[in-house]
């Protein structure tokens, strides 16, 4: 979208909607220049990933295909069993790392390659993203060990971190079926599908930065209960976030959750079960892939009623473009610009 010069000024609107519009670092003056720089970094990382996968048990064709779908957090595989086909710890760890990279803000990757390490490690959204992955992995690993799902700590950790990173980045690769793990693990995965990775990445979902701003705004409201006259701005990366931006995020989250709730009801009305309806709505809006019940990692959408397939296709489109981006495209003023 950023590369489409035909949109003119409207390209900036689309770019802001796609990247959430909170970033304080306009490091290049033109949207098209930003896109070109990011393409170069993206291409370089993809080539590195191809080489690392090819060094393992994958052939060149599979390496190229999986490098493309890993960095794009798309999740398509040349094998029915996905990454589990190779049963290779090396492949799993490599893809886990690059899925995590794919879930970060590509602006930060630009800073990394430019030597601006302070901006990289000082980014709050990246830290929250990292903490979410570590925390969810620890919870899932601990749960799997307590329920004796896997024979060793290493296997439990590897299966946990792969599934956690795959879900939070909305990639959708699988090396294990989390459905037999139990309802507790389903809820963890469902929550990760909703929050997802960083703004400015290829992830779908709500985006971590919105969650961070909402969490900080909620904390400020609690502080105001004891200090009613205090003016406490929401800060991100040491910058105050305007109330206009906070209100936009609140509106987005309200519409996002409302769309999932309404979609769950509509999918249930079509004859789908409760886990499939809720999981299907969340996974389509967030563009994750695997959901719950028969739509889990080893399942598919072939048995979904035809009317539901049409509706879920619409949800995936809205979720990928982001709700406000779709609204922007439908606004007459956008096309006039």
Coordinates of C-alpha atoms in Angstrom, one line a residue:
X1 CA 0.0 0.0 0.0
X2 CA 2.8 2.4 0.9
X3 CA 4.3 1.9 -2.6
X4 CA 1.2 2.9 -4.5
X5 CA 2.0 6.4 -5.8
X6 CA -1.5 6.6 -7.4
X7 CA -2.9 7.2 -3.9
X8 CA -0.8 10.3 -3.4
X9 CA -1.6 11.8 0.0
X10 CA -4.0 9.0 0.7
X11 CA -1.0 6.6 0.9
X12 CA 0.0 8.2 4.2
X13 CA -3.4 7.6 5.6
X14 CA -3.3 3.9 4.6
X15 CA 0.3 3.6 6.0
X16 CA -0.7 5.2 9.3
X17 CA -3.7 2.9 9.6
X18 CA -1.6 -0.2 8.8
X19 CA 1.2 0.7 11.2
X20 CA -1.2 1.9 14.0
X21 CA 0.0 5.5 13.8
X22 CA 1.6 5.8 17.2
X23 CA 5.3 5.7 16.2
X24 CA 7.2 8.7 17.2
X25 CA 10.0 8.0 14.8
X26 CA 9.4 9.3 11.3
X27 CA 12.9 8.4 10.3
X28 CA 12.4 9.1 6.6
X29 CA 10.5 12.0 5.0
X30 CA 8.4 10.0 2.5
X31 CA 6.3 6.9 2.9
X32 CA 7.7 5.4 -0.3
X33 CA 11.3 5.8 0.9
X34 CA 10.3 4.0 4.2
X35 CA 8.8 1.1 2.2
X36 CA 11.9 0.8 0.0
X37 CA 14.2 0.6 2.9
X38 CA 12.0 -1.9 4.7
X39 CA 11.9 -4.1 1.5
X40 CA 15.7 -4.3 1.5
X41 CA 15.9 -5.3 5.1
X42 CA 13.1 -7.8 4.6
X43 CA 14.8 -9.4 1.6
X44 CA 18.1 -9.7 3.4
X45 CA 16.6 -11.4 6.4
X46 CA 14.6 -13.8 4.2
X47 CA 17.8 -14.8 2.3
X48 CA 19.5 -15.5 5.6
X49 CA 16.6 -17.7 6.7
X50 CA 16.6 -19.6 3.4
X51 CA 20.3 -20.5 4.0
X52 CA 19.7 -21.6 7.6
X53 CA 16.8 -23.8 6.7
X54 CA 18.7 -25.3 3.8
X55 CA 21.6 -26.1 6.2
X56 CA 19.2 -28.3 8.1
X57 CA 17.0 -31.2 6.8
X58 CA 15.0 -29.0 4.4
X59 CA 15.7 -29.0 0.6
X60 CA 16.1 -25.7 -1.2
X61 CA 12.5 -25.6 -2.4
X62 CA 11.0 -26.2 1.0
X63 CA 13.6 -23.7 2.5
X64 CA 12.5 -20.9 0.1
X65 CA 8.8 -21.6 0.6
X66 CA 9.0 -21.7 4.4
X67 CA 11.3 -18.6 4.6
X68 CA 8.7 -16.7 2.6
X69 CA 5.8 -17.8 4.9
X70 CA 7.8 -17.4 8.1
X71 CA 8.9 -13.8 7.5
X72 CA 5.5 -12.8 6.2
X73 CA 4.0 -14.6 9.2
X74 CA 1.7 -16.3 6.7
X75 CA 2.2 -19.8 7.9
X76 CA 1.6 -21.8 4.7
X77 CA 3.6 -25.0 4.5
X78 CA 4.4 -27.4 1.7
X79 CA 3.6 -30.3 4.0
X80 CA 0.3 -31.3 5.5
X81 CA 1.9 -31.8 8.9
X82 CA 3.4 -28.3 8.8
X83 CA 6.8 -27.9 10.5
X84 CA 6.1 -31.1 12.5
X85 CA 6.8 -33.0 9.2
X86 CA 10.6 -32.7 9.7
X87 CA 10.6 -33.5 13.5
X88 CA 13.7 -31.4 13.7
X89 CA 14.6 -29.4 16.9
X90 CA 17.0 -27.3 14.7
X91 CA 14.3 -26.3 12.2
X92 CA 11.8 -25.6 15.1
X93 CA 14.2 -23.3 16.9
X94 CA 15.3 -21.5 13.7
X95 CA 11.7 -20.8 12.6
X96 CA 10.7 -19.8 16.1
X97 CA 13.4 -17.1 16.1
X98 CA 12.5 -15.8 12.7
X99 CA 8.8 -15.8 13.5
X100 CA 9.6 -13.7 16.5
X101 CA 11.6 -11.3 14.2
X102 CA 8.7 -11.2 11.8
X103 CA 6.5 -10.1 14.7
X104 CA 8.6 -7.1 15.5
X105 CA 8.2 -3.6 14.2
X106 CA 10.3 -3.4 11.0
X107 CA 11.2 0.2 11.8
X108 CA 13.2 -1.3 14.8
X109 CA 14.9 -3.6 12.4
X110 CA 16.0 -0.5 10.4
X111 CA 17.4 0.9 13.6
X112 CA 19.2 -2.4 14.3
X113 CA 20.8 -2.5 10.9
X114 CA 21.7 1.2 11.2
X115 CA 23.4 0.8 14.5
X116 CA 20.8 2.6 16.6
X117 CA 20.8 0.0 19.3
X118 CA 19.4 2.3 22.0
X119 CA 16.2 2.9 20.0
X120 CA 15.9 -0.9 19.5
X121 CA 16.3 -2.0 23.1
X122 CA 14.6 1.1 24.5
X123 CA 11.3 0.4 22.7
X124 CA 8.5 -0.3 25.1
X125 CA 6.4 -2.3 22.7
X126 CA 9.2 -4.6 21.9
X127 CA 9.9 -5.2 25.6
X128 CA 6.2 -6.0 26.2
X129 CA 6.2 -8.3 23.2
X130 CA 9.3 -10.1 24.5
X131 CA 7.8 -10.4 28.0
X132 CA 4.5 -11.8 26.7
X133 CA 6.4 -14.5 24.7
X134 CA 8.6 -15.4 27.7
X135 CA 5.7 -15.3 30.2
X136 CA 3.3 -17.3 28.0
X137 CA 6.1 -19.9 27.2
X138 CA 6.8 -20.3 30.9
X139 CA 3.1 -20.8 31.7
X140 CA 2.6 -23.3 28.9
X141 CA 5.8 -25.2 29.6
X142 CA 5.0 -25.4 33.3
X143 CA 1.5 -26.6 32.5
X144 CA 2.7 -29.3 30.1
X145 CA 5.2 -30.5 32.7
X146 CA 2.7 -30.6 35.5
X147 CA 0.3 -32.6 33.3
X148 CA 3.1 -34.9 32.0
X149 CA 2.3 -34.1 28.4
X150 CA 6.0 -34.5 27.3
X151 CA 8.9 -36.6 28.6
X152 CA 11.5 -33.9 29.1
X153 CA 11.8 -30.2 29.9
X154 CA 13.5 -29.5 26.6
X155 CA 10.7 -31.0 24.5
X156 CA 8.0 -29.3 26.6
X157 CA 9.9 -25.9 26.2
X158 CA 10.4 -26.4 22.5
X159 CA 6.8 -27.3 21.8
X160 CA 5.6 -24.4 24.0
X161 CA 7.7 -21.6 22.6
X162 CA 7.1 -22.7 19.0
X163 CA 3.3 -22.7 19.5
X164 CA 3.3 -19.5 21.5
X165 CA 5.4 -17.5 19.0
X166 CA 3.5 -19.0 16.1
X167 CA 0.2 -17.9 17.6
X168 CA 1.2 -14.4 18.9
X169 CA 2.8 -13.5 15.5
X170 CA -0.3 -14.9 13.8
X171 CA 1.9 -17.2 11.7
X172 CA 0.0 -20.4 12.3
X173 CA 2.7 -23.0 11.9
X174 CA 2.3 -26.0 14.2
X175 CA 4.6 -28.7 15.6
X176 CA 2.0 -29.9 18.1
X177 CA -1.8 -30.0 18.6
X178 CA -2.7 -27.9 21.6
X179 CA -6.3 -29.0 21.6
X180 CA -5.6 -32.2 23.6
X181 CA -3.6 -30.1 26.1
X182 CA -6.9 -28.9 27.7
X183 CA -9.1 -25.8 28.0
X184 CA -6.5 -23.8 30.1
X185 CA -4.1 -23.9 27.2
X186 CA -6.9 -23.0 24.7
X187 CA -7.5 -19.8 26.6
X188 CA -3.8 -18.9 26.6
X189 CA -3.7 -19.3 22.9
X190 CA -6.9 -17.4 22.3
X191 CA -5.6 -14.5 24.3
X192 CA -2.3 -14.5 22.3
X193 CA -4.4 -14.5 19.1
X194 CA -6.1 -11.3 20.2
X195 CA -3.1 -9.3 21.4
X196 CA -0.6 -10.4 18.7
X197 CA 2.7 -8.9 17.7
X198 CA 4.0 -5.4 17.2
X199 CA 2.7 -2.6 15.1
X200 CA 4.6 -2.1 11.8
X201 CA 5.1 -5.9 11.5
X202 CA 3.3 -8.4 9.3
X203 CA 1.2 -9.7 12.2
X204 CA -2.5 -9.4 12.3
X205 CA -4.6 -8.9 15.4
X206 CA -5.0 -5.9 17.8
X207 CA -1.2 -5.3 18.0
X208 CA 0.8 -5.1 21.1
X209 CA 1.2 -1.3 21.2
X210 CA -2.5 -0.9 21.5
X211 CA -2.6 -3.3 24.5
X212 CA 0.3 -1.4 26.1
X213 CA -1.4 2.0 25.7
X214 CA -4.7 0.6 27.1
X215 CA -2.9 -1.0 30.0
X216 CA -1.2 2.2 30.9
X217 CA -4.4 4.2 30.5
X218 CA -6.1 1.8 32.8
X219 CA -3.3 2.1 35.4
X220 CA -3.6 5.9 35.2
X221 CA -7.4 5.7 35.9
X222 CA -6.6 3.8 39.1
X223 CA -4.1 6.4 40.1
X224 CA -6.7 9.1 39.5
X225 CA -9.0 7.5 42.0
X226 CA -6.6 8.5 44.8
X227 CA -5.5 11.7 43.1
X228 CA -8.6 13.1 41.4
X229 CA -7.0 16.4 40.3
X230 CA -3.8 14.8 39.0
X231 CA -3.1 15.0 35.2
X232 CA -1.3 11.8 34.3
X233 CA -0.6 11.4 30.6
X234 CA -0.1 8.0 29.0
X235 CA 3.5 7.8 28.0
X236 CA 5.1 5.4 25.4
X237 CA 8.9 5.5 24.9
X238 CA 9.0 8.6 27.0
X239 CA 6.6 10.5 24.8
X240 CA 3.1 11.6 25.9
X241 CA 0.3 10.0 23.9
X242 CA -2.4 12.4 23.1
X243 CA -5.9 11.7 24.4
X244 CA -7.1 11.7 20.8
X245 CA -4.8 8.8 20.0
X246 CA -5.9 7.0 23.2
X247 CA -9.6 7.5 22.2
X248 CA -8.9 6.1 18.7
X249 CA -7.3 3.0 20.3
X250 CA -10.3 2.6 22.6
X251 CA -12.6 2.9 19.6
X252 CA -10.6 0.4 17.7
X253 CA -10.5 -2.2 20.5
X254 CA -14.3 -1.7 21.1
X255 CA -15.0 -2.4 17.4
X256 CA -12.5 -5.2 17.3
X257 CA -14.0 -7.0 20.3
X258 CA -17.5 -6.2 19.1
X259 CA -16.7 -7.7 15.7
X260 CA -15.4 -10.9 17.4
X261 CA -18.5 -11.2 19.6
X262 CA -21.0 -10.6 16.8
X263 CA -19.1 -13.0 14.5
X264 CA -19.2 -15.7 17.1
X265 CA -22.9 -15.4 17.3
X266 CA -23.4 -15.5 13.5
X267 CA -21.1 -18.5 13.1
X268 CA -23.0 -20.3 15.9
X269 CA -26.2 -19.5 14.1
X270 CA -24.9 -21.3 11.0
X271 CA -24.5 -24.5 12.9
X272 CA -20.9 -24.4 14.1
X273 CA -20.1 -25.5 17.7
X274 CA -19.2 -23.1 20.4
X275 CA -15.4 -23.6 20.4
X276 CA -15.3 -23.5 16.6
X277 CA -17.5 -20.3 16.5
X278 CA -15.5 -18.3 19.0
X279 CA -12.1 -19.7 17.9
X280 CA -13.0 -19.2 14.3
X281 CA -14.0 -15.6 14.8
X282 CA -10.9 -14.8 16.7
X283 CA -8.5 -16.6 14.3
X284 CA -10.1 -15.0 11.2
X285 CA -10.1 -11.4 12.5
X286 CA -6.5 -11.8 13.8
X287 CA -5.4 -13.8 10.6
X288 CA -3.8 -16.5 12.8
X289 CA -5.0 -19.8 11.1
X290 CA -5.5 -22.5 13.7
X291 CA -8.4 -22.0 16.2
X292 CA -10.2 -24.3 18.6
X293 CA -12.1 -27.6 18.3
X294 CA -12.2 -29.0 14.8
X295 CA -10.4 -25.9 13.6
X296 CA -7.3 -26.6 15.7
X297 CA -3.7 -27.0 14.4
X298 CA -4.4 -30.5 12.9
X299 CA -7.9 -29.6 11.7
X300 CA -9.1 -27.5 8.8
X301 CA -12.1 -25.4 7.6
X302 CA -13.4 -27.9 5.0
X303 CA -16.4 -28.9 7.2
X304 CA -17.4 -25.3 7.9
X305 CA -20.8 -24.4 6.4
X306 CA -20.6 -22.6 3.0
X307 CA -22.3 -19.4 4.3
X308 CA -19.8 -19.4 7.2
X309 CA -16.8 -19.7 4.8
X310 CA -18.0 -16.6 2.9
X311 CA -18.3 -14.7 6.1
X312 CA -15.0 -15.9 7.5
X313 CA -13.3 -14.9 4.2
X314 CA -14.7 -11.4 4.8
X315 CA -13.4 -11.4 8.4
X316 CA -9.9 -12.4 7.2
X317 CA -9.9 -9.5 4.7
X318 CA -11.0 -7.0 7.3
X319 CA -8.6 -8.3 9.9
X320 CA -5.6 -8.2 7.5
X321 CA -6.3 -4.7 6.2
X322 CA -7.3 -3.6 9.8
X323 CA -10.8 -2.3 10.5
X324 CA -9.9 1.4 10.2
X325 CA -8.0 0.8 7.0
X326 CA -11.2 -0.6 5.5
X327 CA -13.2 2.3 6.8
X328 CA -10.6 4.7 5.3
X329 CA -10.9 3.0 1.9
X330 CA -14.7 3.4 2.1
X331 CA -14.4 7.1 2.9
X332 CA -15.1 9.4 -0.2
X333 CA -12.6 12.0 1.1
X334 CA -9.7 9.5 0.8
X335 CA -10.2 9.0 -2.9
X336 CA -10.5 12.8 -3.4
X337 CA -7.0 13.2 -1.9

